Amino acid sequence: MTSKLEQKESPQANGAVVPSVPGDGLASPERGQRAEPSDFLGPDGTAVEVVVLESRANAKGVREEDALLENGSQSNESDDTSTDRGPEPASPLKETSFSIGLQVLFPFLLAGFGTVAAGMVLDIVQHWDVFKYVTEVFILVPALLGLKGNLEMTLASRLSTAANIGQMDTPKELWKMITGNMALIQVQATVVGFLASIAAVVFGWIPDGHFSIDHAVLLCASSVATAFIASLVLGMIMIGVIIGSRKMGINPDNVATPIAASLGDLITLALLSGISWGLYKELESKAYVNPLVCAFFISLLPIWIIIAKRNSATREVLYSGWEPVIIAMAISSVGGLILDRTVSDPNFAGMAVFTPVINGVGGNLVAVQASRISTYLHMSGVPGDSPETAPRKCPSPCSTFFSSDVNSRSARVLFLLVVPGHLVFLYTISSMQGGHTTLTLIFIVFYMTAALLQVLILLYIADWMVHWMWGRDLDPDNFSIPYLTALGDLIGTGLLALSFHVLWLIGDRDSDVGD
């Protein structure tokens, strides 16, 4: 007579149910060892009927995680055909150089044309009265354009990571991430816009010793209104891009941050120019309009703060995420001071149209790399964990650009996009007769040298900074991109100004700069 051992069902992490029996025979069905019939005999020697359901670790389990981190170029296919498991997000790291380049190329070109359009706008509006008589507006340009790095790109990186690790799979989780993050960036945009106007006033006052309260209020109103409206529009665009990317099977890390910048520069610069021009016109007859604009946007702060505090996904960033955006704003403002000191100099004619382009391209590429490295680290644990994947020492250039891991592969792909991308953008500017600069061979050589050096430095700093922050229990999604894009603005503006200065020194006959 056959006897049956009482079976007890134990739930697994992935939702599967595995019957277990006392003893060691079925304690670990996932070991993959085949049990012999003699191992399951009753006390009287009769057979025992045993049913074992195969289980499989979920996306956080040991086997899948090891496969994910061991080789980024392995196939996404799984041997498990079970339909009982819920949907698991595909890994964004299992990519070849060709797939990375293919996914990045279109958003990169789109972002580049956005920066070209922004450069053309700046080349036109620099002759408006508000830019002539309130020159501190030029200091606001890199600071507010840098908001795409401080806020929108950080938002894109944060939501890309959340989407890739499965935190936006249900409508409830999706809505929670959207409301919390939108309220958060409105708080940050308002505060950073206000601080950027203060920095512009200070940086404009120090060299000349001239201060105007009307101009200070104008800068504050223009900066706060521009930052608020631009962040609202770009934030909604980012959410749509990330949701659409996941549905199309595209890694959001490759497309979200460049698209954040594609319209970011153009929208922000157009808003800044239009708002500052309108407020400057009102300054003559209705001086009270500028303080009212400031008061209106600042009065909305408590509402956004309450919404962001109620969301656990953004509560921590609301308290701890100020340091990077404020420091990044200060760094970008230094780049704006360089622009303000050079754009009116005839020897630097044409620099206005190229500044958004070189800064935007460098910031876009390094943001993609930082977002990818951050997602890679999040898949191995939480910030502060896995020291083997987050070395504290400074990496060597060889490990950053020439190793075999997936992050080095993406760094090479992004670096190789610099020259062809800038050639397309320079040709577009020349075709539209922007910049008042003839694209001679020597000009292109100097410009490309500056662009390559900028991206090379930024990619290396990103490799060190993201791992360094991770090892010190800081989430790179919230901290790294603001610093990197601000450094991109400063390095790009500085190298571009240096290139124009050298071109002027060697003679206008070679570069036609200043014609």
Coordinates of C-alpha atoms in Angstrom, one line a residue:
M1 CA 0.0 0.0 0.0
T2 CA 1.4 3.4 -1.0
S3 CA 1.7 6.1 1.7
K4 CA 1.8 9.8 1.1
L5 CA 3.8 12.3 3.1
E6 CA 1.9 15.4 4.1
Q7 CA 2.9 18.2 1.8
K8 CA 3.1 21.9 2.7
E9 CA 3.0 24.6 0.1
S10 CA 5.6 27.4 0.4
P11 CA 5.4 30.6 -1.7
Q12 CA 8.4 31.6 -3.7
A13 CA 9.7 35.1 -4.5
N14 CA 8.3 35.0 -8.0
G15 CA 4.9 33.9 -7.1
A16 CA 5.3 30.2 -7.9
V17 CA 4.2 27.6 -5.3
V18 CA 6.5 24.6 -4.4
P19 CA 5.3 21.7 -2.3
S20 CA 7.8 20.8 0.4
V21 CA 8.2 17.7 2.6
P22 CA 10.1 17.2 5.8
G23 CA 13.7 16.2 5.5
D24 CA 16.5 17.2 3.3
G25 CA 15.4 15.6 0.1
L26 CA 13.3 18.5 -1.1
A27 CA 14.7 21.3 1.0
S28 CA 16.3 23.0 -2.0
P29 CA 14.5 22.0 -5.3
E30 CA 16.4 24.7 -7.1
R31 CA 19.7 22.9 -6.7
G32 CA 19.1 21.1 -9.9
Q33 CA 20.1 17.7 -8.6
R34 CA 18.1 14.6 -9.7
A35 CA 16.7 12.6 -6.8
E36 CA 16.8 8.8 -7.0
P37 CA 13.7 6.7 -6.3
S38 CA 15.5 5.1 -3.4
D39 CA 15.7 8.4 -1.7
F40 CA 12.0 8.6 -1.1
L41 CA 10.9 5.4 0.5
G42 CA 8.4 5.1 3.4
P43 CA 9.2 3.4 6.7
D44 CA 7.9 0.1 5.4
G45 CA 9.9 0.3 2.2
T46 CA 7.0 1.3 0.0
A47 CA 7.2 4.2 -2.5
V48 CA 6.3 7.7 -1.5
E49 CA 4.5 9.9 -4.0
V50 CA 6.3 13.2 -4.3
V51 CA 5.3 16.2 -6.4
V52 CA 7.9 18.9 -7.1
L53 CA 7.2 22.0 -9.0
E54 CA 10.2 23.7 -10.5
S55 CA 10.9 27.2 -9.1
R56 CA 13.0 30.0 -10.6
A57 CA 14.5 33.1 -9.0
N58 CA 13.0 36.3 -9.9
A59 CA 14.8 39.3 -11.5
K60 CA 16.5 40.0 -8.2
G61 CA 17.5 36.4 -7.7
V62 CA 21.0 35.1 -7.7
R63 CA 21.0 33.2 -11.0
E64 CA 19.5 36.0 -13.1
E65 CA 21.5 38.7 -11.5
D66 CA 24.7 36.8 -12.0
A67 CA 23.8 36.3 -15.7
L68 CA 23.0 40.0 -16.0
L69 CA 26.2 41.3 -14.5
E70 CA 28.6 38.7 -15.8
N71 CA 28.3 39.6 -19.4
G72 CA 26.5 42.7 -20.7
S73 CA 26.4 41.4 -24.3
Q74 CA 24.6 38.1 -23.6
S75 CA 21.3 37.3 -25.1
N76 CA 18.1 38.4 -23.4
E77 CA 16.4 35.1 -24.0
S78 CA 15.6 32.9 -21.1
D79 CA 15.2 29.2 -20.9
D80 CA 12.2 29.5 -18.6
T81 CA 9.0 29.4 -20.5
S82 CA 6.7 29.4 -17.5
T83 CA 3.7 31.7 -17.8
D84 CA 3.1 31.9 -14.1
R85 CA 5.6 34.7 -13.5
G86 CA 4.8 38.3 -13.8
P87 CA 6.5 40.5 -16.5
E88 CA 10.1 41.2 -15.8
P89 CA 11.8 44.3 -17.1
A90 CA 14.4 43.5 -19.8
S91 CA 18.0 44.4 -18.9
P92 CA 19.2 47.6 -20.5
L93 CA 22.8 46.3 -20.2
K94 CA 22.7 43.4 -22.6
E95 CA 23.6 45.5 -25.6
T96 CA 26.2 45.5 -28.3
S97 CA 28.1 48.6 -29.4
F98 CA 26.0 48.7 -32.6
S99 CA 22.7 48.6 -30.6
I100 CA 23.8 51.3 -28.2
G101 CA 24.9 53.6 -31.1
L102 CA 21.7 52.9 -33.0
Q103 CA 19.5 53.8 -30.1
V104 CA 21.5 56.9 -29.1
L105 CA 22.1 58.3 -32.6
F106 CA 18.6 59.6 -33.4
P107 CA 18.0 61.2 -30.0
F108 CA 21.5 62.6 -30.2
L109 CA 21.0 64.2 -33.6
L110 CA 17.6 65.5 -32.5
A111 CA 19.1 67.0 -29.3
G112 CA 21.9 68.5 -31.4
F113 CA 19.5 70.2 -33.8
G114 CA 17.7 71.5 -30.8
T115 CA 20.9 73.1 -29.5
V116 CA 21.6 74.5 -33.0
A117 CA 18.1 76.1 -33.0
A118 CA 18.9 77.5 -29.5
G119 CA 22.2 78.9 -30.8
M120 CA 20.5 80.6 -33.7
V121 CA 17.9 82.1 -31.4
L122 CA 20.7 83.4 -29.1
D123 CA 22.5 84.8 -32.1
I124 CA 19.4 86.9 -32.9
V125 CA 18.2 87.9 -29.4
Q126 CA 21.6 89.1 -28.3
H127 CA 20.8 92.3 -30.2
W128 CA 17.5 93.0 -28.4
D129 CA 17.3 95.9 -26.0
V130 CA 16.9 93.7 -22.9
F131 CA 20.2 91.9 -23.7
K132 CA 22.0 95.2 -24.5
Y133 CA 20.9 97.2 -21.4
V134 CA 20.5 94.3 -18.9
T135 CA 23.6 92.3 -19.9
E136 CA 23.2 90.1 -16.8
V137 CA 20.6 88.1 -18.8
F138 CA 23.6 86.5 -20.6
I139 CA 24.7 85.1 -17.2
L140 CA 21.3 83.5 -16.8
V141 CA 21.5 81.7 -20.2
P142 CA 23.9 78.8 -19.2
A143 CA 22.4 78.6 -15.7
L144 CA 18.8 78.2 -17.0
L145 CA 19.8 76.1 -20.0
G146 CA 21.6 73.9 -17.5
L147 CA 18.3 73.3 -15.8
K148 CA 17.8 70.4 -18.3
G149 CA 20.8 68.8 -16.6
N150 CA 20.0 69.9 -13.1
L151 CA 16.3 68.9 -13.2
E152 CA 15.0 67.4 -16.5
M153 CA 18.0 65.0 -17.1
T154 CA 18.0 64.0 -13.5
L155 CA 14.3 63.3 -13.7
A156 CA 14.9 61.3 -16.9
S157 CA 17.7 59.3 -15.3
R158 CA 15.6 58.7 -12.1
L159 CA 12.5 57.5 -14.1
S160 CA 14.6 55.4 -16.5
T161 CA 16.1 53.5 -13.6
A162 CA 12.7 53.1 -12.0
A163 CA 11.3 51.8 -15.3
N164 CA 14.2 49.4 -15.9
I165 CA 14.0 47.8 -12.4
G166 CA 10.2 47.4 -12.6
Q167 CA 9.0 50.3 -10.3
M168 CA 6.6 51.7 -13.0
D169 CA 4.9 48.5 -14.2
T170 CA 1.5 49.1 -12.6
P171 CA -0.7 52.1 -13.1
K172 CA -0.6 52.9 -9.4
E173 CA 3.2 52.9 -9.3
L174 CA 3.3 54.9 -12.5
W175 CA 0.9 57.6 -11.2
K176 CA 2.8 57.8 -8.0
M177 CA 6.1 58.4 -9.7
I178 CA 4.6 61.0 -12.1
T179 CA 2.9 63.2 -9.4
G180 CA 5.8 63.1 -7.0
N181 CA 8.5 63.8 -9.5
M182 CA 6.6 66.6 -11.3
A183 CA 5.9 68.3 -7.9
L184 CA 9.6 67.9 -7.0
I185 CA 11.0 69.5 -10.1
Q186 CA 8.6 72.4 -9.8
V187 CA 10.0 73.1 -6.3
Q188 CA 13.5 72.8 -7.5
A189 CA 12.9 74.9 -10.7
T190 CA 11.4 77.7 -8.7
V191 CA 14.2 77.8 -6.1
V192 CA 17.0 77.3 -8.5
G193 CA 15.6 80.0 -10.9
F194 CA 15.5 82.4 -8.0
L195 CA 19.0 81.6 -6.9
A196 CA 20.3 81.9 -10.5
S197 CA 18.9 85.4 -10.7
I198 CA 20.7 86.3 -7.5
A199 CA 24.0 84.8 -8.9
A200 CA 23.5 86.8 -12.1
V201 CA 23.0 90.0 -10.2
V202 CA 26.1 89.4 -8.0
F203 CA 28.3 88.3 -11.0
G204 CA 27.1 91.3 -13.0
W205 CA 27.7 93.7 -10.1
I206 CA 31.2 92.6 -9.1
P207 CA 33.1 93.6 -12.3
D208 CA 31.3 96.9 -12.9
G209 CA 30.2 97.9 -9.4
H210 CA 26.8 98.9 -10.8
F211 CA 23.6 97.8 -9.3
S212 CA 20.0 98.5 -10.3
I213 CA 17.1 97.3 -8.2
D214 CA 14.7 97.4 -11.2
H215 CA 17.1 95.2 -13.2
A216 CA 17.5 92.8 -10.3
V217 CA 13.7 92.3 -10.0
L218 CA 13.5 91.9 -13.7
L219 CA 16.1 89.1 -13.6
C220 CA 14.3 87.4 -10.8
A221 CA 10.9 87.5 -12.5
S222 CA 12.4 86.3 -15.8
S223 CA 14.4 83.5 -14.3
V224 CA 11.7 82.1 -12.0
A225 CA 9.0 82.2 -14.7
T226 CA 11.3 80.7 -17.3
A227 CA 12.5 77.9 -15.0
F228 CA 8.9 77.0 -13.8
I229 CA 7.3 76.9 -17.2
A230 CA 10.2 75.1 -19.0
S231 CA 10.4 72.4 -16.3
L232 CA 6.6 71.9 -16.4
V233 CA 6.6 71.4 -20.2
L234 CA 9.8 69.3 -20.3
G235 CA 8.8 67.2 -17.4
M236 CA 5.6 66.1 -19.1
I237 CA 7.6 65.4 -22.3
M238 CA 10.1 63.2 -20.3
I239 CA 7.3 61.1 -18.8
G240 CA 5.8 60.4 -22.2
V241 CA 9.2 59.5 -23.7
I242 CA 10.0 57.0 -20.9
I243 CA 6.6 55.3 -21.0
G244 CA 6.8 55.1 -24.8
S245 CA 10.3 53.7 -24.7
R246 CA 9.4 50.9 -22.4
K247 CA 6.4 50.0 -24.6
M248 CA 8.6 49.9 -27.7
G249 CA 11.3 47.8 -26.1
I250 CA 13.9 50.6 -26.2
N251 CA 16.2 51.3 -23.2
P252 CA 15.0 54.7 -21.8
D253 CA 18.6 55.4 -20.6
N254 CA 19.7 55.7 -24.2
V255 CA 16.9 58.1 -25.4
A256 CA 15.4 60.0 -22.5
T257 CA 18.2 62.3 -21.5
P258 CA 19.0 63.4 -25.1
I259 CA 15.4 64.1 -25.9
A260 CA 15.2 66.0 -22.6
A261 CA 17.8 68.3 -24.1
S262 CA 16.5 68.3 -27.7
L263 CA 13.7 70.7 -26.9
G264 CA 15.1 71.9 -23.6
D265 CA 17.6 74.5 -24.8
L266 CA 15.3 75.9 -27.4
I267 CA 12.2 76.1 -25.2
T268 CA 14.2 77.5 -22.2
L269 CA 16.0 80.1 -24.3
A270 CA 12.9 81.1 -26.2
L271 CA 11.0 81.5 -22.9
L272 CA 13.8 83.5 -21.3
S273 CA 14.1 85.8 -24.3
G274 CA 10.3 86.4 -24.6
I275 CA 9.6 86.8 -20.9
S276 CA 12.5 89.1 -20.2
W277 CA 11.7 91.2 -23.3
G278 CA 8.0 91.5 -22.2
L279 CA 8.9 92.4 -18.6
Y280 CA 11.5 94.9 -19.8
K281 CA 8.8 96.6 -21.8
E282 CA 6.5 96.7 -18.8
L283 CA 9.3 98.1 -16.6
E284 CA 8.9 101.5 -18.1
S285 CA 5.2 102.0 -17.4
K286 CA 4.2 99.2 -15.0
A287 CA 7.0 98.6 -12.6
Y288 CA 4.8 96.6 -10.3
V289 CA 4.4 93.7 -12.8
N290 CA 7.9 92.2 -12.1
P291 CA 7.4 91.9 -8.4
L292 CA 3.9 90.4 -8.9
V293 CA 5.4 87.7 -11.3
C294 CA 8.0 86.8 -8.7
A295 CA 5.4 86.6 -5.9
F296 CA 3.0 84.5 -7.9
F297 CA 5.5 81.7 -8.7
I298 CA 7.0 81.7 -5.3
S299 CA 3.5 81.5 -3.7
L300 CA 3.0 78.2 -5.4
L301 CA 5.9 76.6 -3.6
P302 CA 4.0 75.3 -0.6
I303 CA 1.6 73.4 -2.8
W304 CA 4.4 71.6 -4.7
I305 CA 6.3 70.9 -1.4
I306 CA 3.3 69.2 0.2
I307 CA 2.7 67.0 -2.9
A308 CA 6.4 66.0 -3.0
K309 CA 6.6 65.3 0.7
R310 CA 3.6 62.9 0.6
N311 CA 5.4 60.8 -2.0
S312 CA 7.9 58.4 -0.6
A313 CA 9.8 58.2 -3.9
T314 CA 10.6 61.9 -3.9
R315 CA 10.6 62.8 -0.2
E316 CA 14.2 62.0 0.3
V317 CA 15.3 64.0 -2.8
L318 CA 13.2 66.9 -1.6
Y319 CA 15.4 67.1 1.5
S320 CA 18.8 66.0 0.2
G321 CA 18.8 66.9 -3.5
W322 CA 19.5 70.6 -3.2
E323 CA 23.3 70.5 -2.9
P324 CA 24.0 69.3 -6.5
V325 CA 21.5 71.5 -8.2
I326 CA 22.6 74.7 -6.4
I327 CA 26.3 74.0 -6.9
A328 CA 25.7 73.1 -10.5
M329 CA 23.8 76.3 -11.0
A330 CA 26.8 78.2 -9.5
I331 CA 29.2 76.4 -11.9
S332 CA 27.0 77.1 -14.9
S333 CA 26.8 80.8 -13.8
V334 CA 30.5 81.0 -14.0
G335 CA 30.2 79.8 -17.6
G336 CA 27.6 82.5 -18.1
L337 CA 30.0 85.1 -16.8
I338 CA 32.5 84.0 -19.5
L339 CA 29.8 84.3 -22.1
D340 CA 28.8 87.8 -20.8
R341 CA 32.4 89.0 -21.0
T342 CA 33.0 87.7 -24.5
V343 CA 29.8 87.8 -26.5
S344 CA 30.0 91.6 -26.9
D345 CA 33.6 91.6 -27.9
P346 CA 34.0 91.9 -31.7
N347 CA 36.9 89.5 -31.6
F348 CA 34.5 86.8 -30.3
A349 CA 31.8 87.4 -32.9
G350 CA 29.9 84.3 -33.6
M351 CA 30.5 82.7 -30.2
A352 CA 26.9 83.1 -29.2
V353 CA 25.6 80.7 -31.8
F354 CA 28.2 78.0 -31.0
T355 CA 28.0 78.1 -27.2
P356 CA 24.6 76.2 -26.8
V357 CA 25.8 73.6 -29.3
I358 CA 29.1 72.6 -27.8
N359 CA 27.6 72.8 -24.3
G360 CA 24.5 70.9 -25.2
V361 CA 26.3 68.1 -27.1
G362 CA 28.8 67.5 -24.2
G363 CA 26.0 67.6 -21.6
N364 CA 23.8 65.2 -23.6
L365 CA 26.5 62.6 -24.1
V366 CA 27.8 62.6 -20.5
A367 CA 24.2 62.4 -19.2
V368 CA 23.5 59.3 -21.2
Q369 CA 26.7 57.7 -19.8
A370 CA 26.0 58.7 -16.2
S371 CA 22.4 57.4 -16.5
R372 CA 23.6 54.0 -17.9
I373 CA 26.3 53.5 -15.2
S374 CA 23.7 54.4 -12.5
T375 CA 21.2 51.9 -13.8
Y376 CA 24.0 49.2 -14.0
L377 CA 24.8 49.8 -10.3
H378 CA 21.2 49.9 -9.2
M379 CA 20.8 46.4 -10.7
S380 CA 23.6 45.1 -8.4
G381 CA 22.1 46.5 -5.2
V382 CA 21.5 49.8 -3.4
P383 CA 23.9 52.8 -3.0
G384 CA 26.7 51.9 -0.6
D385 CA 26.5 48.1 -1.5
S386 CA 28.6 46.0 -3.8
P387 CA 32.0 47.6 -3.4
E388 CA 33.4 45.4 -6.2
T389 CA 31.2 47.2 -8.7
A390 CA 31.8 50.7 -7.2
P391 CA 35.5 51.2 -6.7
R392 CA 36.5 54.1 -4.5
K393 CA 39.8 54.8 -6.3
C394 CA 40.1 56.9 -9.3
P395 CA 39.8 54.8 -12.5
S396 CA 42.5 54.9 -15.2
P397 CA 41.7 56.3 -18.6
C398 CA 42.3 52.8 -20.1
S399 CA 39.6 51.2 -17.9
T400 CA 37.2 54.0 -18.8
F401 CA 37.6 53.8 -22.5
F402 CA 39.3 50.6 -23.5
S403 CA 38.1 47.8 -21.2
S404 CA 35.6 45.1 -22.2
D405 CA 32.7 45.9 -19.9
V406 CA 29.5 47.5 -21.2
N407 CA 30.1 50.9 -19.7
S408 CA 33.4 51.2 -21.4
R409 CA 31.8 50.1 -24.6
S410 CA 29.2 52.8 -24.4
A411 CA 31.8 55.4 -23.6
R412 CA 33.6 54.6 -26.8
V413 CA 30.4 54.8 -28.8
L414 CA 29.5 58.2 -27.3
F415 CA 32.9 59.6 -27.9
L416 CA 32.9 58.5 -31.5
L417 CA 29.6 60.4 -32.1
V418 CA 31.3 63.8 -31.3
V419 CA 33.0 64.5 -34.6
P420 CA 30.3 63.4 -37.1
G421 CA 27.6 65.0 -34.9
H422 CA 29.4 68.4 -34.7
L423 CA 30.2 68.3 -38.4
V424 CA 26.4 68.0 -39.2
F425 CA 25.6 70.8 -36.7
L426 CA 28.3 73.1 -38.0
Y427 CA 27.1 72.6 -41.6
T428 CA 23.6 73.3 -40.5
I429 CA 24.7 76.6 -38.8
S430 CA 26.7 77.6 -41.9
S431 CA 23.8 76.8 -44.2
M432 CA 21.5 79.0 -42.1
Q433 CA 24.2 81.8 -42.2
G434 CA 24.5 81.9 -38.4
G435 CA 27.4 83.0 -36.3
H436 CA 29.1 85.4 -38.7
T437 CA 32.0 82.9 -38.9
T438 CA 33.4 81.3 -42.0
L439 CA 33.8 77.6 -41.5
T440 CA 37.4 77.4 -42.7
L441 CA 39.6 74.3 -42.1
I442 CA 41.5 75.9 -39.2
F443 CA 38.3 77.0 -37.5
I444 CA 36.8 73.4 -37.7
V445 CA 40.1 71.9 -36.4
F446 CA 40.1 74.2 -33.3
Y447 CA 36.4 73.8 -32.7
M448 CA 36.6 70.0 -33.0
T449 CA 39.6 69.9 -30.7
A450 CA 37.7 71.8 -28.1
A451 CA 34.6 69.5 -28.5
L452 CA 36.6 66.3 -28.3
L453 CA 38.5 67.4 -25.3
Q454 CA 35.4 68.5 -23.5
V455 CA 33.6 65.1 -24.0
L456 CA 36.7 63.2 -23.2
I457 CA 37.1 65.0 -19.8
L458 CA 33.4 64.6 -19.1
L459 CA 33.2 60.9 -19.8
Y460 CA 36.2 60.2 -17.6
I461 CA 34.8 62.4 -14.8
A462 CA 31.4 60.6 -15.1
D463 CA 33.1 57.1 -14.7
W464 CA 34.8 58.3 -11.5
M465 CA 32.0 60.4 -10.1
V466 CA 29.1 57.9 -10.4
H467 CA 31.1 55.1 -8.8
W468 CA 32.4 57.4 -6.1
M469 CA 28.9 58.6 -5.2
W470 CA 27.6 55.1 -5.2
G471 CA 30.3 53.9 -2.8
R472 CA 29.4 56.7 -0.4
D473 CA 25.7 55.9 -0.3
L474 CA 24.6 58.6 -2.7
D475 CA 22.2 57.9 -5.5
P476 CA 24.0 58.9 -8.7
D477 CA 20.6 59.5 -10.5
N478 CA 20.0 62.4 -8.2
F479 CA 23.5 63.8 -7.7
S480 CA 25.8 63.1 -10.6
I481 CA 24.1 64.6 -13.7
P482 CA 23.7 68.1 -12.4
Y483 CA 27.5 68.3 -11.6
L484 CA 28.4 66.8 -15.0
T485 CA 26.2 69.0 -17.2
A486 CA 27.3 72.1 -15.3
L487 CA 30.9 71.1 -15.8
G488 CA 30.1 70.6 -19.4
D489 CA 28.8 74.2 -19.6
L490 CA 31.9 75.6 -17.9
I491 CA 34.4 73.5 -19.8
G492 CA 32.7 74.0 -23.2
T493 CA 32.3 77.7 -22.8
G494 CA 35.9 78.1 -21.6
L495 CA 37.4 76.0 -24.4
L496 CA 35.3 77.7 -27.0
A497 CA 36.3 81.1 -25.8
L498 CA 40.0 80.0 -25.8
S499 CA 39.6 78.7 -29.3
F500 CA 38.1 82.0 -30.5
H501 CA 40.9 83.9 -28.8
V502 CA 43.6 81.8 -30.4
L503 CA 41.9 82.2 -33.8
W504 CA 41.9 85.9 -33.3
L505 CA 45.6 85.9 -32.3
I506 CA 46.7 84.0 -35.5
G507 CA 44.8 86.5 -37.7
D508 CA 41.3 87.0 -39.1
R509 CA 42.5 86.2 -42.6
D510 CA 42.6 82.5 -41.6
S511 CA 39.4 82.1 -39.6
D512 CA 37.3 85.2 -40.7
V513 CA 36.2 85.5 -37.1
G514 CA 34.8 88.9 -36.5
D515 CA 33.8 89.6 -40.0

